[in-house]
Coordinates of N, CA and C in Angstrom, one line a residue:
M624 N -29.1 -66.9 -3.9 CA -30.6 -66.5 -3.3 C -31.1 -65.7 -4.1
A625 N -32.5 -65.8 -4.3 CA -33.3 -64.6 -5.1 C -34.3 -64.1 -3.8
I626 N -34.8 -63.0 -4.2 CA -35.7 -62.3 -3.3 C -37.0 -62.1 -4.0
S627 N -38.1 -62.1 -3.3 CA -39.4 -62.1 -3.9 C -40.2 -60.9 -3.1
I628 N -40.9 -60.3 -3.9 CA -41.6 -58.9 -3.1 C -43.1 -58.7 -4.1
D629 N -44.0 -58.4 -3.5 CA -45.4 -58.2 -4.1 C -45.2 -57.0 -4.9
S630 N -45.5 -57.1 -6.2 CA -45.7 -55.9 -7.1 C -46.9 -55.6 -7.5
S631 N -48.0 -56.1 -7.0 CA -49.3 -55.7 -7.5 C -49.5 -54.4 -7.3
G632 N -48.9 -53.5 -6.7 CA -48.9 -52.3 -6.6 C -48.7 -51.3 -7.7
L633 N -47.5 -52.0 -8.1 CA -46.9 -51.4 -9.3 C -47.7 -51.7 -10.6
D634 N -48.2 -53.0 -10.6 CA -49.1 -53.6 -11.6 C -50.2 -52.5 -11.6
R635 N -50.9 -52.1 -10.6 CA -52.1 -51.2 -10.8 C -51.6 -49.7 -11.3
A636 N -50.5 -49.4 -10.7 CA -49.8 -48.0 -11.1 C -49.6 -48.1 -12.8
I637 N -49.0 -49.0 -13.3 CA -48.8 -49.3 -14.6 C -50.0 -49.2 -15.4
A638 N -51.1 -49.9 -15.1 CA -52.4 -50.0 -15.7 C -53.1 -48.6 -15.8
R639 N -52.8 -47.7 -14.7 CA -53.4 -46.7 -14.7 C -52.7 -45.3 -15.7
V640 N -51.4 -45.6 -15.6 CA -50.6 -44.9 -16.6 C -50.7 -45.3 -18.0
F641 N -51.2 -46.4 -18.1 CA -51.3 -47.0 -19.7 C -52.6 -46.2 -20.1
V642 N -53.7 -46.0 -19.2 CA -55.2 -45.3 -19.6 C -54.9 -44.0 -19.6
T643 N -54.1 -43.2 -18.7 CA -53.9 -41.8 -18.8 C -53.2 -41.3 -19.9
T644 N -51.8 -42.0 -20.2 CA -51.0 -41.4 -21.3 C -51.2 -42.0 -22.6
Q645 N -51.9 -43.1 -22.6 CA -52.1 -43.7 -24.0 C -50.7 -44.3 -24.6
E646 N -49.6 -44.3 -23.9 CA -48.4 -44.9 -24.4 C -48.6 -46.4 -24.4
S647 N -47.7 -47.0 -25.0 CA -47.5 -48.4 -25.2 C -47.3 -49.2 -24.1
A648 N -47.9 -50.5 -23.9 CA -47.8 -51.0 -22.3 C -46.3 -51.4 -22.3
N649 N -45.6 -52.0 -23.4 CA -44.3 -52.3 -23.6 C -43.3 -51.1 -23.2
D650 N -43.7 -50.0 -23.7 CA -42.7 -48.7 -23.2 C -42.9 -48.4 -21.8
I651 N -44.2 -48.5 -21.2 CA -44.3 -48.2 -20.0 C -43.5 -49.1 -19.1
V652 N -43.8 -50.6 -19.2 CA -43.0 -51.4 -18.4 C -41.6 -51.3 -18.5
D653 N -41.2 -51.0 -19.6 CA -39.6 -50.6 -19.8 C -39.1 -49.6 -19.0
Y654 N -40.0 -48.4 -19.0 CA -39.6 -47.4 -18.3 C -39.6 -47.6 -16.7
A655 N -40.8 -48.1 -16.4 CA -40.6 -48.6 -14.9 C -39.8 -49.3 -14.4
A656 N -39.4 -50.2 -15.2 CA -38.3 -51.2 -14.8 C -36.9 -50.4 -14.7
N657 N -36.6 -49.6 -15.5 CA -35.7 -48.7 -15.6 C -35.5 -47.9 -14.4
R658 N -36.6 -47.4 -14.0 CA -36.5 -46.6 -13.0 C -36.4 -47.4 -11.5
F659 N -37.1 -48.5 -11.5 CA -36.8 -49.3 -10.4 C -35.3 -49.8 -10.2
V660 N -34.6 -50.4 -11.3 CA -33.2 -50.8 -11.3 C -32.4 -49.7 -11.0
T661 N -32.6 -48.6 -11.5 CA -31.7 -47.5 -11.2 C -31.6 -47.1 -9.7
E662 N -32.8 -47.0 -9.3 CA -33.0 -46.6 -8.0 C -32.6 -47.7 -6.7
V663 N -33.0 -48.8 -7.1 CA -32.6 -50.0 -5.9 C -31.2 -50.4 -6.2
A664 N -30.4 -50.3 -7.4 CA -29.1 -50.3 -7.4 C -28.3 -49.2 -6.7
G665 N -28.9 -48.1 -6.8 CA -28.1 -47.0 -6.2 C -28.3 -47.1 -4.5
L666 N -29.6 -47.5 -4.2 CA -29.8 -47.7 -2.7 C -28.9 -48.8 -2.2
T667 N -28.7 -49.8 -3.0 CA -28.0 -51.1 -2.5 C -26.4 -50.5 -2.3
I668 N -26.1 -49.7 -3.4 CA -24.6 -49.4 -3.0 C -24.5 -48.2 -1.7
R669 N -25.4 -47.6 -1.8 CA -25.4 -46.5 -0.6 C -25.8 -46.9 0.8
G670 N -26.4 -48.2 0.9 CA -26.9 -48.7 2.1 C -26.4 -50.2 2.7
A671 N -25.8 -51.0 1.7 CA -25.4 -52.1 2.1 C -24.0 -52.1 2.6
G672 N -23.6 -53.0 3.5 CA -22.4 -53.0 4.0 C -21.6 -52.0 4.8
R673 N -22.5 -51.1 5.5 CA -22.5 -49.9 6.0 C -22.0 -50.1 7.6
R674 N -21.1 -49.2 8.1 CA -20.8 -49.3 9.6 C -22.2 -49.2 10.2
Q675 N -22.4 -49.9 11.5 CA -23.6 -49.8 12.3 C -24.0 -48.5 12.7
G676 N -25.3 -48.2 12.3 CA -25.9 -46.9 12.5 C -25.4 -45.5 11.6
A677 N -24.6 -46.0 10.5 CA -24.2 -44.9 9.7 C -25.1 -44.5 8.6
G678 N -26.3 -45.2 8.4 CA -27.3 -44.9 7.6 C -26.8 -45.0 6.1
L679 N -27.6 -44.4 5.2 CA -27.3 -44.3 3.8 C -25.9 -43.3 3.5
A680 N -25.1 -43.7 2.7 CA -24.0 -42.8 2.1 C -24.7 -41.8 1.2
A681 N -24.0 -40.6 1.3 CA -24.7 -39.5 0.3 C -24.7 -39.7 -1.1
S682 N -23.7 -40.6 -1.5 CA -24.0 -41.0 -3.2 C -23.2 -42.3 -3.1
A683 N -23.1 -42.8 -4.4 CA -22.4 -44.1 -4.8 C -20.9 -43.9 -4.5
A684 N -20.6 -43.0 -5.2 CA -18.9 -42.6 -4.7 C -18.4 -42.5 -3.4
A685 N -19.3 -41.8 -2.7 CA -19.1 -41.7 -1.2 C -19.2 -43.0 -0.6
A686 N -20.0 -43.9 -0.9 CA -20.2 -45.2 -0.3 C -18.9 -45.9 -0.6
K687 N -18.4 -45.9 -1.8 CA -17.1 -46.5 -2.3 C -16.0 -46.3 -1.4
R688 N -16.0 -44.6 -1.4 CA -14.9 -44.0 -0.7 C -14.7 -44.5 0.9
E689 N -16.1 -44.4 1.3 CA -16.2 -44.9 2.9 C -15.8 -46.2 3.2
H690 N -16.4 -47.0 2.2 CA -16.0 -48.6 2.4 C -14.5 -48.7 2.5
T691 N -13.8 -48.0 1.5 CA -12.4 -48.3 1.3 C -11.8 -47.9 2.5
E692 N -12.3 -46.8 3.3 CA -11.5 -46.5 4.3 C -11.8 -47.5 5.5
Y693 N -13.0 -48.1 5.5 CA -13.5 -49.2 6.5 C -12.4 -50.4 6.4
L694 N -12.4 -50.8 5.0 CA -11.3 -51.9 4.7 C -10.1 -51.5 5.4
R695 N -9.7 -50.2 4.9 CA -8.4 -49.9 5.2 C -8.1 -50.1 7.0
E696 N -9.0 -49.6 7.6 CA -8.9 -49.5 8.9 C -8.9 -51.0 9.6
H697 N -9.9 -52.0 9.2 CA -9.9 -53.2 9.8 C -9.0 -54.2 9.1
I698 N -8.5 -54.1 8.0 CA -7.6 -55.0 7.4 C -6.1 -54.8 7.6
L699 N -5.7 -53.2 7.4 CA -4.3 -52.9 7.5 C -4.0 -52.5 8.7
K700 N -4.9 -51.6 9.4 CA -4.6 -51.0 10.5 C -4.8 -52.0 11.8
K701 N -5.9 -52.8 11.9 CA -6.4 -53.7 13.1 C -5.6 -55.1 12.9
R702 N -5.3 -55.4 11.5 CA -4.7 -56.7 11.2 C -5.7 -57.8 11.8
L703 N -6.3 -58.6 10.6 CA -7.3 -59.6 11.0 C -6.6 -60.8 11.6
R704 N -7.4 -61.3 12.4 CA -7.0 -62.7 12.7 C -7.0 -63.7 11.8
R705 N -6.2 -64.8 12.0 CA -6.1 -65.9 11.2 C -7.3 -66.7 11.2
W706 N -7.7 -67.5 10.4 CA -8.9 -68.4 10.5 C -8.6 -69.4 11.3
G707 N -9.4 -69.7 12.4 CA -9.2 -71.0 13.2 C -8.2 -70.6 14.4
S708 N -7.8 -69.1 14.5 CA -6.9 -68.9 15.7 C -8.1 -68.9 16.8
F709 N -7.4 -68.8 18.0 CA -8.3 -68.7 19.2 C -7.5 -68.0 20.2
S710 N -8.4 -67.3 21.3 CA -7.9 -66.3 22.1 C -7.0 -67.3 23.2
R711 N -5.9 -66.5 23.5 CA -5.1 -67.1 24.6 C -5.2 -66.2 25.8
P712 N -5.2 -67.0 27.1 CA -5.5 -66.3 28.4 C -4.2 -65.4 28.5
G713 N -4.5 -64.3 29.4 CA -3.3 -63.4 29.7 C -2.9 -62.6 28.8
R714 N -1.7 -61.7 29.1 CA -0.9 -60.8 27.9 C -0.2 -61.5 27.0
L715 N -0.6 -61.2 25.7 CA 0.1 -61.7 24.6 C 1.4 -61.0 24.5
T716 N 2.3 -61.9 24.3 CA 3.7 -61.5 23.7 C 3.6 -61.0 22.3
S717 N 4.5 -60.1 21.9 CA 4.5 -59.6 20.6 C 4.7 -60.9 19.4
A718 N 5.4 -61.8 19.8 CA 5.3 -63.0 18.8 C 4.1 -63.8 18.9
Q719 N 3.4 -63.9 20.1 CA 2.3 -64.3 19.9 C 1.2 -63.8 19.3
W720 N 1.1 -62.4 19.5 CA 0.2 -61.7 18.7 C 0.4 -61.6 17.3
Q721 N 1.7 -61.7 16.7 CA 2.0 -61.7 15.6 C 1.6 -63.1 14.9
S722 N 1.6 -64.2 15.6 CA 1.2 -65.6 15.1 C -0.3 -65.7 14.9
L723 N -1.0 -64.7 15.8 CA -2.5 -64.8 15.8 C -3.1 -64.2 14.7
H724 N -2.3 -63.1 14.2 CA -2.7 -62.0 13.1 C -2.1 -62.2 11.9
L725 N -2.8 -61.7 10.8 CA -2.2 -61.9 9.3 C -0.8 -60.9 9.5
S726 N 0.1 -61.2 8.7 CA 1.1 -60.5 8.6 C 1.0 -59.3 7.8
Q727 N 1.8 -58.1 7.6 CA 1.6 -57.1 6.9 C 1.5 -57.3 5.5
K728 N 2.2 -58.4 5.0 CA 2.2 -58.7 3.5 C 0.9 -59.5 3.3
E729 N 0.5 -60.3 4.3 CA -0.8 -60.8 4.0 C -2.1 -59.9 4.0
S730 N -1.9 -58.9 5.0 CA -3.0 -58.0 5.1 C -3.1 -57.3 3.8
K731 N -2.0 -56.7 3.2 CA -2.1 -55.9 2.0 C -2.6 -56.9 0.9
K732 N -2.2 -58.0 0.8 CA -2.7 -58.9 -0.3 C -4.4 -59.1 -0.1
Y733 N -4.7 -59.3 1.2 CA -6.3 -59.3 1.3 C -7.0 -57.9 1.2
F734 N -6.1 -56.9 1.6 CA -6.9 -55.7 1.2 C -7.0 -55.3 -0.2
A735 N -6.3 -55.9 -1.0 CA -6.3 -55.7 -2.5 C -7.6 -56.5 -2.9
V736 N -7.6 -57.7 -2.4 CA -8.9 -58.6 -2.8 C -10.2 -58.1 -2.4
A737 N -10.2 -57.4 -1.2 CA -11.4 -56.8 -0.8 C -11.8 -55.6 -1.5
K738 N -10.9 -54.8 -1.8 CA -11.1 -53.6 -2.9 C -11.7 -54.1 -4.1
R739 N -11.0 -55.1 -4.7 CA -11.6 -55.5 -6.1 C -13.1 -56.2 -5.9
R740 N -13.4 -56.5 -4.8 CA -14.8 -57.1 -4.7 C -15.8 -55.9 -4.2
Q741 N -15.5 -54.8 -4.1 CA -16.5 -53.6 -4.0 C -17.3 -53.7 -5.0
G742 N -18.8 -53.6 -4.6 CA -19.7 -53.5 -5.6 C -20.2 -54.8 -6.0
E743 N -19.7 -55.9 -5.5 CA -20.3 -57.2 -5.9 C -21.5 -57.7 -5.4
L744 N -22.0 -57.0 -4.4 CA -23.5 -57.2 -3.7 C -24.3 -56.4 -4.8
A745 N -24.1 -55.2 -5.1 CA -24.9 -54.5 -6.0 C -25.0 -55.1 -7.6
A746 N -24.0 -55.9 -7.9 CA -24.0 -56.5 -9.1 C -24.9 -57.4 -9.3
G747 N -25.8 -57.9 -8.3 CA -26.8 -58.5 -8.5 C -27.8 -57.9 -9.4
W748 N -28.0 -56.7 -9.4 CA -28.8 -56.0 -10.6 C -28.2 -55.7 -11.8
N749 N -27.1 -56.1 -12.0 CA -26.6 -55.9 -13.4 C -27.1 -56.4 -14.7
S750 N -27.7 -57.7 -14.5 CA -28.4 -58.2 -15.7 C -29.7 -57.2 -16.0
A751 N -30.5 -56.8 -14.8 CA -31.4 -56.0 -15.1 C -31.1 -54.7 -15.6
A752 N -30.1 -54.1 -15.1 CA -29.4 -52.9 -15.4 C -29.1 -52.9 -16.9
Q753 N -28.2 -53.9 -17.4 CA -28.0 -54.0 -18.9 C -29.3 -54.0 -19.5
A754 N -30.4 -54.8 -19.3 CA -31.5 -55.2 -20.2 C -32.4 -53.7 -20.1
T755 N -32.4 -53.1 -19.0 CA -33.2 -51.9 -18.9 C -32.4 -50.7 -19.2
K756 N -31.3 -50.6 -19.5 CA -30.5 -49.3 -19.9 C -30.5 -48.4 -18.4
A757 N -30.2 -49.1 -17.4 CA -30.1 -48.4 -16.1 C -28.7 -48.1 -16.0
K758 N -28.3 -47.1 -15.4 CA -26.9 -46.8 -15.2 C -26.2 -47.4 -13.8
V759 N -25.3 -48.1 -13.9 CA -24.6 -48.3 -12.6 C -23.1 -48.1 -12.7
P760 N -22.5 -47.7 -11.4 CA -21.1 -47.3 -11.6 C -20.3 -48.3 -12.1
S761 N -19.2 -48.2 -12.7 CA -18.0 -48.8 -13.1 C -17.7 -49.9 -12.2
F762 N -17.5 -49.7 -10.9 CA -17.0 -50.6 -10.0 C -18.1 -51.7 -9.6
V763 N -19.4 -51.4 -10.1 CA -20.4 -52.5 -9.9 C -20.5 -53.2 -11.2
K764 N -20.4 -52.5 -12.3 CA -20.8 -53.2 -13.5 C -19.5 -54.2 -14.0
K765 N -18.3 -53.9 -13.4 CA -17.2 -54.7 -13.9 C -17.5 -56.2 -13.3
H766 N -18.2 -56.3 -12.5 CA -18.5 -57.7 -11.9 C -19.3 -58.6 -13.0
G767 N -19.9 -58.2 -13.9 CA -20.7 -58.8 -14.8 C -22.0 -59.1 -14.5
L768 N -22.4 -60.3 -15.2 CA -24.0 -60.7 -15.1 C -23.9 -62.0 -14.5
V769 N -23.4 -62.1 -13.4 CA -23.2 -63.4 -12.7 C -24.0 -63.9 -11.6
H770 N -25.0 -63.0 -11.2 CA -25.8 -63.0 -10.1 C -27.3 -63.0 -10.6
G771 N -27.8 -61.7 -10.7 CA -29.2 -61.7 -10.9 C -29.6 -62.0 -12.3
T772 N -31.0 -62.0 -12.7 CA -31.4 -62.2 -13.9 C -32.6 -61.2 -14.4
Y773 N -32.8 -61.0 -15.7 CA -33.8 -60.1 -16.2 C -34.7 -60.9 -17.3
A774 N -36.1 -60.8 -17.1 CA -36.7 -61.4 -18.2 C -37.9 -60.7 -18.6
K775 N -38.3 -60.5 -19.8 CA -39.5 -60.0 -20.3 C -40.4 -60.7 -21.3
R776 N -41.6 -60.7 -20.7 CA -42.6 -61.5 -21.8 C -43.5 -60.6 -22.2
V777 N -43.7 -60.7 -23.6 CA -44.8 -59.8 -24.3 C -45.8 -60.4 -24.7
F778 N -47.1 -60.5 -24.3 CA -48.4 -61.1 -24.7 C -49.2 -60.3 -25.4
P779 N -50.3 -60.6 -26.3 CA -51.1 -59.7 -26.7 C -52.0 -58.7 -25.9
D780 N -52.1 -59.2 -24.7 CA -53.0 -58.2 -23.7 C -52.2 -58.0 -22.5
S781 N -50.6 -58.3 -22.2 CA -49.8 -57.7 -21.2 C -48.6 -57.9 -21.5
V782 N -47.8 -57.4 -20.8 CA -46.5 -57.4 -20.7 C -45.7 -57.7 -19.2
I783 N -45.1 -58.5 -19.2 CA -44.5 -59.2 -17.8 C -43.0 -58.9 -17.6
S784 N -42.5 -58.4 -16.9 CA -40.9 -58.0 -16.7 C -40.7 -58.6 -15.3
E785 N -39.8 -59.5 -15.3 CA -39.2 -60.0 -14.1 C -37.9 -59.6 -13.7
I786 N -37.6 -59.0 -12.7 CA -36.2 -58.7 -12.2 C -35.9 -59.5 -10.9
R787 N -34.8 -60.1 -11.2 CA -34.3 -61.1 -9.8 C -32.9 -60.5 -9.5
W788 N -32.8 -60.1 -8.3 CA -31.6 -60.0 -7.7 C -31.1 -61.4 -7.0
G789 N -29.9 -61.7 -7.1 CA -29.3 -62.7 -6.6 C -27.9 -62.7 -6.4
H790 N -27.5 -63.5 -5.3 CA -25.9 -63.5 -5.0 C -25.7 -65.0 -4.3
H791 N -24.5 -65.6 -4.8 CA -24.2 -66.9 -4.4 C -23.9 -67.2 -2.9
K792 N -23.7 -65.9 -2.0 CA -23.7 -66.2 -0.8 C -24.9 -65.8 0.0
G793 N -26.1 -65.4 -0.5 CA -27.1 -65.5 0.0 C -27.8 -64.1 0.0
D794 N -28.8 -63.8 1.0 CA -29.4 -62.6 1.1 C -28.7 -61.7 2.1
H795 N -27.8 -60.6 1.7 CA -27.3 -59.8 2.6 C -27.7 -58.5 2.5
G796 N -27.5 -57.7 3.5 CA -27.8 -56.2 3.4 C -29.1 -55.8 3.4
N797 N -30.0 -56.3 3.8 CA -31.5 -56.1 3.9 C -31.9 -55.7 2.4
M798 N -31.7 -56.6 1.5 CA -32.0 -56.3 0.0 C -33.4 -56.4 -0.2
K799 N -34.3 -57.2 0.6 CA -35.7 -57.2 0.4 C -36.2 -56.0 0.8
V800 N -35.8 -55.3 1.9 CA -36.1 -54.0 2.4 C -35.8 -52.8 1.4
F801 N -34.6 -53.0 0.8 CA -34.4 -51.8 -0.4 C -35.3 -51.9 -1.6
S802 N -35.5 -53.2 -1.8 CA -36.3 -53.4 -3.1 C -37.9 -52.9 -2.7
Q803 N -38.3 -53.1 -1.6 CA -39.5 -52.8 -1.1 C -39.8 -51.0 -1.1
M804 N -38.6 -50.5 -0.7 CA -38.6 -49.1 -0.5 C -38.5 -48.6 -1.7
T805 N -37.8 -49.2 -2.6 CA -37.8 -48.7 -4.2 C -39.0 -48.7 -4.7
L806 N -39.7 -50.1 -4.7 CA -41.0 -50.3 -5.3 C -42.0 -49.0 -4.9
K807 N -41.9 -48.9 -3.8 CA -42.9 -47.8 -3.0 C -42.6 -46.5 -3.7
N808 N -41.3 -46.1 -4.0 CA -41.1 -44.9 -4.4 C -41.2 -44.8 -5.9
V809 N -41.1 -45.9 -6.7 CA -41.4 -45.7 -8.0 C -43.0 -45.8 -8.3
I810 N -43.8 -46.5 -7.6 CA -45.1 -46.4 -7.5 C -45.6 -44.8 -7.2
Y811 N -45.2 -44.4 -6.3 CA -45.5 -43.0 -5.9 C -45.3 -42.0 -7.1
K812 N -44.1 -42.1 -7.7 CA -43.7 -41.1 -8.8 C -44.6 -41.4 -10.0
L813 N -45.0 -42.5 -10.3 CA -45.9 -42.8 -11.4 C -47.1 -42.3 -11.1
E814 N -47.5 -42.6 -10.0 CA -49.1 -42.0 -9.4 C -49.1 -40.4 -9.3
N815 N -48.0 -39.9 -8.9 CA -47.9 -38.4 -8.7 C -47.4 -37.6 -9.5
T816 N -46.8 -38.0 -10.4 CA -46.3 -36.9 -11.5 C -47.1 -36.6 -12.7
K817 N -47.2 -35.5 -13.1 CA -48.3 -35.0 -13.9 C -48.0 -36.0 -15.3
T818 N -49.3 -36.2 -15.7 CA -49.5 -37.2 -16.9 C -48.5 -36.9 -18.1
K819 N -48.5 -35.5 -18.5 CA -47.7 -35.2 -19.7 C -46.3 -35.4 -19.5
L820 N -45.9 -35.2 -18.2 CA -44.5 -35.4 -18.0 C -44.1 -37.0 -18.0
V821 N -44.8 -37.7 -17.5 CA -44.7 -39.2 -17.3 C -44.6 -39.7 -18.6
A822 N -45.7 -39.4 -19.7 CA -45.8 -39.7 -21.0 C -44.3 -39.2 -21.7
A823 N -43.9 -37.9 -21.3 CA -42.6 -37.5 -22.2 C -41.4 -38.4 -21.6
N824 N -41.3 -38.6 -20.3 CA -40.1 -39.6 -19.9 C -40.4 -41.0 -20.6
I825 N -41.6 -41.4 -20.6 CA -41.5 -43.0 -21.2 C -41.1 -42.9 -22.6
R826 N -41.6 -41.7 -23.3 CA -41.1 -41.6 -24.8 C -39.7 -41.4 -24.9
K827 N -39.1 -40.7 -24.0 CA -37.8 -40.4 -24.1 C -37.1 -41.6 -23.7
H828 N -37.4 -42.5 -23.0 CA -36.6 -43.8 -22.6 C -36.8 -44.7 -23.7
A829 N -37.9 -44.8 -24.4 CA -38.1 -45.6 -25.4 C -37.4 -45.3 -26.6
A830 N -37.0 -44.2 -27.0 CA -36.3 -43.7 -28.0 C -35.0 -43.9 -27.6
K831 N -34.4 -43.9 -26.4 CA -33.1 -44.3 -26.1 C -32.9 -45.7 -26.3
N832 N -33.8 -46.5 -26.0 CA -33.9 -47.8 -26.1 C -33.5 -48.4 -27.6
R833 N -34.2 -47.5 -28.6 CA -34.3 -47.9 -29.8 C -32.8 -47.6 -30.6
H834 N -31.8 -46.9 -30.0 CA -30.6 -46.5 -30.4 C -29.6 -47.3 -30.0

């Protein structure tokens, strides 16, 4: 599943930056795309799959650490119920409880699988991150380019950049909300950062892309 948001505000911001900085449209779009992907990937890592009411993690590293502890608590300590198991009335004997839940060996195996899958949701931005030179943590990058996509088309009078987040299990973790928040933040920074600084940042990013 992919998500779609209205980017007309960003289009107008980029047009204004083009007029005020006189930088190339291609470099401006590349810079804006880099800022969007960097921020939205970070927000996805810090905000998705959190405990109810936990809010955003302080950093990507903190999010991974806290999620590991969550998995440890729910998989190893509480021992997950088996698929297809059902509640039995009355007090369970030790043998009945064991039969309804994963064994310690099975729990450890499942915990290892769950840890390997950390970062998979944010990996929906990996294609765009690779294309725009946006940095993502290694535990996200390792999942490869299997979900989202990135495409850029350059015309004589315009440049169109299309970033698509996707995941084979559907839309999880308020991804549309994360994208809208990030887009609003990128637009604000483009419109409220001093022209000389924006131009310098665009040139710096363009130079990095050429190496």
